[in-house]
Amino acid sequence: MIRAKEIQDKLLHLVGWQRDFNEKALQPADSLLASESGLYFNQAHPLLTLKNLNSIMPEYAEDEYDNYPEYIESVTYKKGDIISYKFYADEGWDSPFELTKLFRVISDTNRDNMNEGDWSPVISWSVEANKPKSFSYELSPNWEEITPFTLWLERKTRASIAKAISHFMSDKMQNGSAKAIIENKALFDGTGRIVDTIKNRNKVAGFEIVPIRSDGIVTKINRIGFQATKAGAYTFYLYHSSSLEPIRVITINKTKANTFEWFSFSDLFLRYDDESLDVGGSWYLVYRQSELAAMNSEAIRKDRDWSKGPCVSCNRREYLSWQAWSRYLEIHPFVVSEDEAVDNQLWDIQQNIYDYTTNFGLNLDVSVYCDISDFIINQRAEFATVLSKQLAVDMLREFVYNANVRTNRHSINASKADIIFDLEGDTASLHKSGLSYELELAYKAIAFDTKGINRICLPCINNGIKYRGI
C-alpha cells in the first residue's frame, strides 16, 4: 500500500529541469526547475533538450487553454488550482486584442491578510495598440504562469515517478519484503441475543484500539458492525489520544431493529505516524448512550472474553482470524462517564473503565497494511538516480515510438536506430550496455540500499548462500 499522489508530490522536485540558455525559447515553469539532489533530467541524455521534448508534445496539448475554467474574482482558489485568464483590449485596435494564459496557485490565498489586488493572478498589464509583442504584465506572488508544455512535461515527469515507485514496490513484493499483513478480518463471529441489551447510563462506550507501534503500519477499518434494538441514525466518534477534538464523526443508518448490520468505509485509516497527530497513541471508537436513549434504543451485547483468544475447538475460523489480527491490534472495550466528555471532546483517558466481557454492540472488520510511503519520501534522495534514468528511458522511447511525433532530421539530430542503440546497447554483444541496463543496475542498487529499514514492512530477506557452477 502506498499513497501514490503524495509520493509524486514529494518527489517531483527531487530531480529538476534546466532552463534553456536561449531565454526566448520555450521554458518550463519555475516549479519544475527546483532540484533537491542537484541532478537534472536534461543531463541524463544529450537528446533531452527542451526543444526536442517540445517537438514530441502532442498537438492537442495546445487545447489545454480550453480545459480550465476562467478566472472569477469572487472565488477563493486553493494551492494547485489552475485557471485560464483572458487579456482583452479593443480601443485603438483595428481588431480586438485577445490573449489567454494559464495560471496556477502556488500558495493558498487568505483574503483576510491580502490586499484586494493580490487576489488576482495579474496585478497589472499593458499592451500598445496594434503591437501585440509589446504585451507585458505583473504577476501576483501567489500565482505562476503555466503553459501547455509545462503541464505536459510535468505529467510525463509524474508518470516516470509512478513507474519508478511501481517497479520498486513490485521488486519488494516479489521477494516478500513488502506485503499486506492481514486483510478483511472480523474481530469475532456471531451476534448477541436480542434480549441481552445494555442499559443506557449516560456513558461513552466503545473500543480502545491500539495498533502495533511500528512506523509504516496502517490499520484500516473496512466495516463497522453494530447491533441495537431500534432502526435509525446512529452517531459514532473516532478520537485519537493526542487530539482533543474527534478525528471523525461517523453516522450510520440502521434499517432493521434488533439486527446486526455492517457499514462499509473506504477511508477510515488509523495511522501510526500522521502529520496532524502524535506518533503512536491509542484510538477510541465510541458512541454516547444518551443519544441512544433519545432514540429509545439500546445496544445489544455479545458475551466475549477479550482477555484471551477464542476457543480453538469451538470456532476454528474465529480463532484463526483472532490469531491474525491480535498480533497487530489490541482491542479494549471500555466505558467512561459522559460528564468527562464535555462538548464531545476527548476525556481524561485515565477515567476509562474497561470491561472485557462485552462488545457494547460493536464489531469491526479490519485490515493491516504496510504503507511504505513515508519510507520512500524520507529516503527520497536514494531515488534520484533511478528517477533520472527512468525518465530518460521513457522519453527516448517516446522519441522512437510516439504516434504523435512531429520530429524530422532537422529537429532531432539522431536516427531511430541511434536512439534504440543508446537505449538497448549492442544486443549482439555478450556485454550488456545501454541506458536500459544502467536503469536496471540503478534499481538493483536502490533495492539493496533499502533492505532492513523496517523489521515488518521492509525486512532484510536473506535467502542463504547460492552455489553455482563456473
Coordinates of C-alpha atoms in Angstrom, one line a residue:
M1 CA 0.0 0.0 0.0
I2 CA 1.4 3.4 -1.0
R3 CA 0.0 6.9 -1.2
A4 CA 0.9 7.4 -4.8
K5 CA -0.2 11.1 -5.2
E6 CA 1.6 12.2 -2.1
I7 CA 4.8 10.4 -3.2
Q8 CA 4.6 12.1 -6.6
D9 CA 4.2 15.5 -5.0
K10 CA 7.2 14.9 -2.7
L11 CA 9.5 13.5 -5.4
L12 CA 8.5 15.9 -8.2
H13 CA 11.4 18.3 -7.3
L14 CA 14.0 15.7 -6.4
V15 CA 15.4 16.0 -9.9
G16 CA 14.7 19.2 -11.8
W17 CA 14.7 20.5 -15.4
Q18 CA 17.2 23.1 -16.6
R19 CA 16.2 26.2 -18.4
D20 CA 17.2 26.6 -22.0
F21 CA 20.1 29.0 -22.4
N22 CA 18.1 30.8 -25.0
E23 CA 15.7 32.9 -22.9
K24 CA 13.4 33.3 -25.9
A25 CA 13.0 29.6 -26.2
L26 CA 10.1 27.6 -24.7
Q27 CA 10.8 27.3 -21.0
P28 CA 9.2 25.2 -18.2
A29 CA 7.6 26.9 -15.3
D30 CA 9.7 27.8 -12.3
S31 CA 8.0 25.0 -10.3
L32 CA 9.8 22.4 -12.5
L33 CA 13.3 23.9 -12.2
A34 CA 14.0 23.1 -8.5
S35 CA 16.3 20.1 -7.9
E36 CA 16.8 18.9 -4.3
S37 CA 19.5 16.4 -5.4
G38 CA 21.4 18.7 -7.8
L39 CA 20.6 16.4 -10.7
Y40 CA 18.7 17.5 -13.8
F41 CA 16.8 15.3 -16.3
N42 CA 18.4 17.2 -19.2
Q43 CA 21.8 15.8 -18.1
A44 CA 20.6 12.1 -18.3
H45 CA 20.9 12.1 -22.2
P46 CA 22.0 14.7 -24.8
L47 CA 18.7 14.4 -26.7
L48 CA 16.7 15.5 -23.7
T49 CA 16.6 19.2 -24.7
L50 CA 13.6 21.3 -24.2
K51 CA 13.4 21.9 -27.9
N52 CA 13.4 18.2 -28.7
L53 CA 10.8 17.5 -26.0
N54 CA 8.5 20.2 -27.3
S55 CA 8.7 18.5 -30.7
I56 CA 7.1 15.3 -29.4
M57 CA 4.4 17.0 -27.3
P58 CA 1.1 16.1 -28.9
E59 CA -0.6 18.9 -30.8
Y60 CA -3.8 18.5 -28.9
A61 CA -1.9 19.6 -25.8
E62 CA -2.4 23.2 -27.0
D63 CA -6.1 22.7 -26.2
E64 CA -5.3 22.9 -22.5
Y65 CA -6.4 26.6 -22.6
D66 CA -10.0 25.3 -23.1
N67 CA -9.7 22.7 -20.3
Y68 CA -9.7 25.0 -17.3
P69 CA -12.3 27.4 -16.0
E70 CA -12.0 31.2 -16.5
Y71 CA -10.8 33.2 -13.5
I72 CA -13.6 34.5 -11.3
E73 CA -12.8 37.4 -8.9
S74 CA -15.2 36.2 -6.2
V75 CA -13.8 32.7 -5.9
T76 CA -11.1 31.8 -3.4
Y77 CA -8.7 29.4 -5.0
K78 CA -6.5 26.8 -3.3
K79 CA -2.9 25.7 -3.9
G80 CA -2.7 23.7 -7.2
D81 CA -5.8 25.2 -8.8
I82 CA -5.4 26.2 -12.5
I83 CA -7.4 28.8 -14.2
S84 CA -7.5 30.5 -17.6
Y85 CA -7.1 34.3 -17.7
K86 CA -8.2 36.4 -20.7
F87 CA -6.4 39.7 -21.6
Y88 CA -8.7 41.8 -23.8
A89 CA -8.4 45.3 -25.3
D90 CA -10.4 46.9 -28.2
E91 CA -9.8 50.6 -28.1
G92 CA -7.3 51.9 -30.7
W93 CA -7.1 48.5 -32.4
D94 CA -8.0 47.6 -36.0
S95 CA -9.2 44.3 -34.5
P96 CA -9.6 43.5 -30.8
F97 CA -6.6 42.2 -28.9
E98 CA -7.3 39.0 -27.0
L99 CA -4.8 36.7 -25.3
T100 CA -5.4 33.7 -22.9
K101 CA -2.9 32.5 -20.4
L102 CA -3.0 29.7 -17.8
F103 CA -2.1 30.4 -14.1
R104 CA -1.7 28.1 -11.2
V105 CA -1.9 28.9 -7.5
I106 CA 1.4 28.2 -5.7
S107 CA 0.2 29.1 -2.2
D108 CA -3.2 29.2 -0.6
T109 CA -4.8 32.6 -0.6
N110 CA -6.1 34.0 2.6
R111 CA -8.1 37.1 1.7
D112 CA -8.2 38.4 5.2
N113 CA -4.4 39.0 5.1
M114 CA -4.1 40.2 1.5
N115 CA -4.5 43.3 -0.5
E116 CA -7.5 43.2 -2.8
G117 CA -5.3 43.4 -5.9
D118 CA -3.3 40.4 -4.9
W119 CA -6.3 38.0 -5.2
S120 CA -6.0 38.1 -8.9
P121 CA -3.1 36.3 -10.7
V122 CA -2.4 39.5 -12.6
I123 CA -1.7 42.7 -10.7
S124 CA -1.5 44.9 -13.9
W125 CA -0.8 44.6 -17.6
S126 CA -0.3 46.7 -20.7
V127 CA 0.0 46.5 -24.5
E128 CA 0.4 49.1 -27.1
A129 CA -2.3 49.4 -29.8
N130 CA -1.7 47.2 -32.8
K131 CA 1.6 46.0 -31.2
P132 CA 0.9 42.6 -29.6
K133 CA 4.6 41.9 -29.0
S134 CA 4.7 44.9 -26.6
F135 CA 2.4 42.9 -24.2
S136 CA 3.6 42.8 -20.6
Y137 CA 2.1 42.0 -17.2
E138 CA 3.0 42.0 -13.5
L139 CA 2.3 38.6 -11.8
S140 CA 0.9 38.2 -8.3
P141 CA 3.3 36.4 -5.9
N142 CA 0.7 33.8 -5.2
W143 CA 0.4 32.6 -8.8
E144 CA 2.7 31.2 -11.5
E145 CA 2.1 31.2 -15.3
I146 CA 1.9 27.7 -16.6
T147 CA 2.0 26.7 -20.3
P148 CA 0.6 23.6 -22.0
F149 CA 4.3 22.5 -22.4
T150 CA 4.8 22.7 -18.7
L151 CA 1.6 20.7 -18.0
W152 CA 2.7 18.0 -20.4
L153 CA 6.2 17.9 -19.1
E154 CA 5.0 17.7 -15.5
R155 CA 2.6 14.8 -16.4
K156 CA 5.5 13.0 -18.1
T157 CA 7.7 13.5 -15.0
R158 CA 5.0 12.3 -12.7
A159 CA 4.4 9.3 -14.9
S160 CA 8.1 8.3 -14.7
I161 CA 8.0 8.8 -10.9
A162 CA 5.0 6.5 -10.7
K163 CA 6.7 3.9 -12.8
A164 CA 9.8 4.0 -10.7
I165 CA 7.9 3.6 -7.5
S166 CA 5.8 0.8 -9.0
H167 CA 9.0 -1.0 -10.1
F168 CA 10.4 -0.6 -6.6
M169 CA 7.2 -1.9 -4.9
S170 CA 7.0 -4.9 -7.4
D171 CA 10.5 -5.9 -6.5
K172 CA 9.8 -5.7 -2.8
M173 CA 6.6 -7.7 -3.1
Q174 CA 8.2 -10.3 -5.3
N175 CA 10.8 -11.2 -2.7
G176 CA 8.3 -11.0 0.1
S177 CA 9.7 -7.9 1.9
A178 CA 6.6 -5.8 1.4
K179 CA 3.1 -7.2 1.8
A180 CA -0.4 -6.8 3.1
I181 CA -0.2 -8.2 6.6
I182 CA -3.9 -9.1 7.2
E183 CA -6.9 -8.4 5.1
N184 CA -10.6 -8.2 5.9
K185 CA -10.6 -9.9 9.3
A186 CA -13.6 -9.5 11.6
L187 CA -12.8 -9.3 15.3
F188 CA -15.2 -12.1 16.1
D189 CA -18.1 -14.2 14.7
G190 CA -21.7 -14.2 15.7
T191 CA -24.2 -11.7 17.2
G192 CA -25.7 -11.1 20.6
R193 CA -29.1 -12.3 21.9
I194 CA -31.8 -9.6 21.3
V195 CA -32.9 -9.8 25.0
D196 CA -29.3 -9.2 26.2
T197 CA -29.4 -5.4 26.0
I198 CA -27.1 -2.8 27.6
K199 CA -28.9 -0.3 29.8
N200 CA -28.2 3.3 28.9
R201 CA -26.5 5.1 31.9
N202 CA -25.1 8.2 30.2
K203 CA -21.8 6.5 29.4
V204 CA -19.4 6.9 26.4
A205 CA -19.0 3.3 25.3
G206 CA -16.9 1.6 22.7
F207 CA -13.4 0.2 21.8
E208 CA -9.9 1.5 22.6
I209 CA -7.9 0.4 19.6
V210 CA -4.1 0.2 20.0
P211 CA -2.3 -0.5 16.7
I212 CA 1.2 -2.0 16.8
R213 CA 3.9 0.6 17.5
S214 CA 5.8 0.3 14.2
D215 CA 6.4 3.0 11.6
G216 CA 4.8 2.3 8.2
I217 CA 1.9 0.1 9.7
V218 CA -1.6 1.3 8.8
T219 CA -4.8 -0.2 10.2
K220 CA -7.9 0.3 8.0
I221 CA -11.4 -0.1 9.4
N222 CA -13.2 -1.6 6.4
R223 CA -16.6 -2.0 8.2
I224 CA -18.2 -1.1 11.5
G225 CA -20.8 -3.5 12.7
F226 CA -23.5 -2.5 15.2
Q227 CA -26.5 -4.3 16.8
A228 CA -29.2 -2.2 18.6
T229 CA -32.9 -2.5 19.4
K230 CA -34.1 0.3 17.1
A231 CA -33.6 1.3 13.5
G232 CA -32.4 4.8 12.8
A233 CA -29.3 7.1 12.5
Y234 CA -26.6 6.4 15.0
T235 CA -23.5 8.6 15.5
F236 CA -20.0 7.2 16.3
Y237 CA -17.0 9.3 17.3
L238 CA -13.4 8.4 16.4
Y239 CA -10.8 10.0 18.7
H240 CA -7.0 9.8 19.0
S241 CA -5.3 10.2 22.3
S242 CA -3.3 13.2 21.1
S243 CA -6.3 15.2 19.8
L244 CA -8.9 17.0 21.8
E245 CA -11.5 17.1 19.0
P246 CA -12.8 13.9 17.3
I247 CA -10.9 12.9 14.2
R248 CA -14.1 11.7 12.5
V249 CA -17.8 11.9 13.3
I250 CA -19.5 8.9 11.7
T251 CA -23.2 8.5 11.1
I252 CA -24.7 5.1 10.2
N253 CA -28.3 4.4 9.3
K254 CA -29.6 1.1 10.6
T255 CA -32.5 -0.1 8.7
K256 CA -33.5 -3.1 10.9
A257 CA -34.3 -3.2 14.6
N258 CA -32.5 -5.8 16.8
T259 CA -30.5 -7.0 13.7
F260 CA -26.7 -6.8 13.4
E261 CA -25.7 -4.7 10.4
W262 CA -22.3 -3.9 8.7
F263 CA -21.5 -0.5 7.4
S264 CA -18.6 -0.1 4.9
F265 CA -16.0 2.7 4.7
S266 CA -13.2 3.3 2.2
D267 CA -11.2 5.9 4.0
L268 CA -11.1 5.0 7.7
F269 CA -7.4 4.7 8.4
L270 CA -5.6 4.5 11.8
R271 CA -2.0 5.6 11.0
Y272 CA 0.9 5.1 13.4
D273 CA 2.5 8.3 12.1
D274 CA 0.3 11.1 10.9
E275 CA 1.4 14.7 10.4
S276 CA -1.6 16.0 12.3
L277 CA -1.2 13.6 15.3
D278 CA 1.4 12.4 17.7
V279 CA 3.3 9.3 16.8
G280 CA 1.6 6.1 18.2
G281 CA -1.1 6.6 20.8
S282 CA -4.5 5.0 21.0
W283 CA -7.7 5.4 19.0
Y284 CA -11.2 5.4 20.5
L285 CA -14.3 4.4 18.5
V286 CA -17.3 5.2 20.7
Y287 CA -20.9 6.2 20.9
R288 CA -22.8 8.1 23.6
Q289 CA -25.5 6.2 25.4
S290 CA -27.6 9.4 25.9
E291 CA -28.0 9.6 22.2
L292 CA -29.3 6.0 22.1
A293 CA -31.6 6.8 25.0
A294 CA -33.1 9.7 23.0
M295 CA -33.9 7.2 20.3
N296 CA -35.4 4.8 22.9
S297 CA -32.8 2.3 21.7
E298 CA -30.3 0.1 23.5
A299 CA -27.2 -1.6 22.2
I300 CA -27.3 -5.4 22.2
R301 CA -24.2 -7.1 23.7
K302 CA -22.4 -10.2 22.8
D303 CA -20.6 -12.1 25.6
R304 CA -17.0 -12.4 24.8
D305 CA -13.8 -12.7 26.8
W306 CA -11.4 -10.2 25.3
S307 CA -8.7 -11.1 27.8
K308 CA -7.7 -14.2 25.8
G309 CA -8.2 -15.8 22.4
P310 CA -11.3 -17.7 21.4
C311 CA -11.7 -21.4 21.9
V312 CA -9.9 -23.3 19.1
S313 CA -12.3 -26.3 19.1
C314 CA -15.4 -24.1 19.4
N315 CA -14.8 -21.9 16.3
R316 CA -11.6 -22.6 14.4
R317 CA -12.4 -19.8 11.8
E318 CA -12.7 -17.2 14.6
Y319 CA -9.6 -18.4 16.2
L320 CA -7.6 -18.1 13.0
S321 CA -8.9 -14.6 12.5
W322 CA -8.0 -13.6 16.0
Q323 CA -4.6 -15.2 15.7
A324 CA -4.0 -12.9 12.6
W325 CA -5.2 -9.6 13.9
S326 CA -4.2 -9.9 17.6
R327 CA -0.5 -9.7 16.6
Y328 CA -1.0 -6.2 15.3
L329 CA -4.0 -4.8 17.2
E330 CA -5.2 -4.6 20.8
I331 CA -8.9 -4.1 21.4
H332 CA -10.0 -2.9 24.9
P333 CA -13.8 -2.4 25.4
F334 CA -14.5 0.4 27.9
V335 CA -16.9 3.0 29.2
V336 CA -16.4 6.4 30.7
S337 CA -19.0 8.9 32.1
E338 CA -20.4 11.4 29.6
D339 CA -19.7 14.1 32.2
E340 CA -16.0 13.5 31.4
A341 CA -16.5 14.0 27.7
V342 CA -17.8 17.6 27.7
D343 CA -18.8 19.2 24.4
N344 CA -17.8 15.9 22.6
Q345 CA -14.2 16.5 23.4
L346 CA -11.7 13.8 24.5
W347 CA -12.0 13.0 28.1
D348 CA -9.3 12.1 30.7
I349 CA -8.5 8.6 29.5
Q350 CA -7.3 7.7 33.0
Q351 CA -11.0 7.5 33.8
N352 CA -11.7 4.7 31.4
I353 CA -13.4 1.6 32.9
Y354 CA -12.5 -1.5 30.9
D355 CA -14.9 -4.4 30.6
Y356 CA -13.5 -7.4 28.9
T357 CA -16.8 -9.4 28.9
T358 CA -18.8 -7.5 26.3
N359 CA -18.5 -5.8 22.9
F360 CA -21.0 -3.0 23.6
G361 CA -22.9 -4.0 20.4
L362 CA -19.8 -3.4 18.2
N363 CA -17.8 -5.4 15.8
L364 CA -15.1 -4.3 13.4
D365 CA -13.7 -5.7 10.1
V366 CA -10.1 -4.6 9.8
S367 CA -7.1 -4.8 7.5
V368 CA -3.5 -4.1 8.4
Y369 CA -1.1 -2.9 5.7
C370 CA 2.5 -1.9 5.2
D371 CA 2.4 1.7 4.0
I372 CA 5.9 2.5 3.0
S373 CA 5.1 5.9 1.5
D374 CA 6.8 7.7 4.4
F375 CA 9.9 5.5 3.9
I376 CA 10.1 6.4 0.2
I377 CA 9.5 10.1 1.0
N378 CA 12.1 10.2 3.8
Q379 CA 14.6 8.3 1.8
R380 CA 13.9 10.1 -1.5
A381 CA 17.5 11.1 -2.0
E382 CA 18.1 7.4 -2.8
F383 CA 15.7 7.6 -5.8
A384 CA 17.4 10.5 -7.6
T385 CA 19.5 8.4 -10.0
V386 CA 16.6 6.0 -10.6
L387 CA 14.2 8.8 -11.4
S388 CA 16.7 10.5 -13.7
K389 CA 17.4 7.3 -15.7
Q390 CA 13.7 6.2 -15.7
L391 CA 12.5 9.4 -17.3
A392 CA 15.4 9.4 -19.8
V393 CA 14.4 5.9 -20.9
D394 CA 10.7 6.9 -21.1
M395 CA 11.4 10.0 -23.2
L396 CA 13.8 8.2 -25.6
R397 CA 11.2 5.6 -26.2
E398 CA 8.7 8.4 -26.8
F399 CA 11.1 9.7 -29.5
V400 CA 11.1 6.3 -31.2
Y401 CA 7.6 5.1 -30.8
N402 CA 5.3 8.1 -30.1
A403 CA 2.4 8.2 -32.6
N404 CA 2.2 11.9 -32.2
V405 CA 5.8 12.6 -33.1
R406 CA 6.4 15.7 -35.1
T407 CA 10.1 15.4 -35.5
N408 CA 12.3 15.2 -38.6
R409 CA 16.0 15.1 -39.4
H410 CA 16.2 18.8 -38.8
S411 CA 14.7 18.9 -35.4
I412 CA 16.5 15.9 -33.8
N413 CA 20.0 15.0 -34.9
A414 CA 19.6 11.3 -34.3
S415 CA 18.1 8.4 -36.2
K416 CA 15.6 5.9 -34.8
A417 CA 18.4 3.2 -34.9
D418 CA 20.8 5.5 -33.0
I419 CA 18.2 6.1 -30.2
I420 CA 17.4 2.4 -29.9
F421 CA 21.2 1.6 -29.7
D422 CA 21.5 4.2 -26.8
L423 CA 18.5 2.6 -25.1
E424 CA 19.3 -1.1 -25.5
G425 CA 23.0 -1.2 -26.3
D426 CA 24.6 -3.7 -28.6
T427 CA 22.2 -6.6 -28.4
A428 CA 24.7 -8.8 -30.4
S429 CA 27.3 -8.4 -27.7
L430 CA 27.6 -10.5 -24.5
H431 CA 28.5 -7.3 -22.7
K432 CA 25.3 -5.6 -21.5
S433 CA 25.1 -1.9 -22.1
G434 CA 22.7 0.9 -22.9
L435 CA 20.5 3.2 -20.8
S436 CA 18.0 0.5 -20.0
Y437 CA 20.8 -1.6 -18.5
E438 CA 22.0 1.4 -16.5
L439 CA 18.5 1.8 -15.2
E440 CA 18.4 -1.9 -14.2
L441 CA 21.6 -1.5 -12.2
A442 CA 20.2 1.6 -10.5
Y443 CA 17.1 -0.4 -9.4
K444 CA 19.3 -3.2 -8.0
A445 CA 21.3 -0.6 -6.1
I446 CA 18.3 1.0 -4.5
A447 CA 16.8 -2.4 -3.6
F448 CA 19.9 -3.2 -1.7
D449 CA 20.1 0.2 0.0
T450 CA 16.6 -0.1 1.4
K451 CA 16.9 -3.6 2.8
G452 CA 16.2 -3.9 6.5
I453 CA 14.9 -0.4 7.1
N454 CA 11.9 -1.7 8.9
R455 CA 11.6 -5.1 10.6
I456 CA 8.0 -5.6 9.4
C457 CA 7.5 -3.7 6.2
L458 CA 11.0 -3.7 4.7
P459 CA 12.8 -6.5 6.4
C460 CA 16.1 -7.9 5.2
I461 CA 15.3 -11.1 3.3
N462 CA 18.2 -13.5 3.4
N463 CA 17.8 -16.5 1.2
G464 CA 21.1 -18.0 2.1
I465 CA 24.1 -18.8 0.0
K466 CA 23.6 -20.0 -3.5
Y467 CA 26.1 -22.3 -5.2
R468 CA 26.6 -22.3 -8.9
G469 CA 28.8 -24.0 -11.4
I470 CA 31.5 -22.0 -13.1

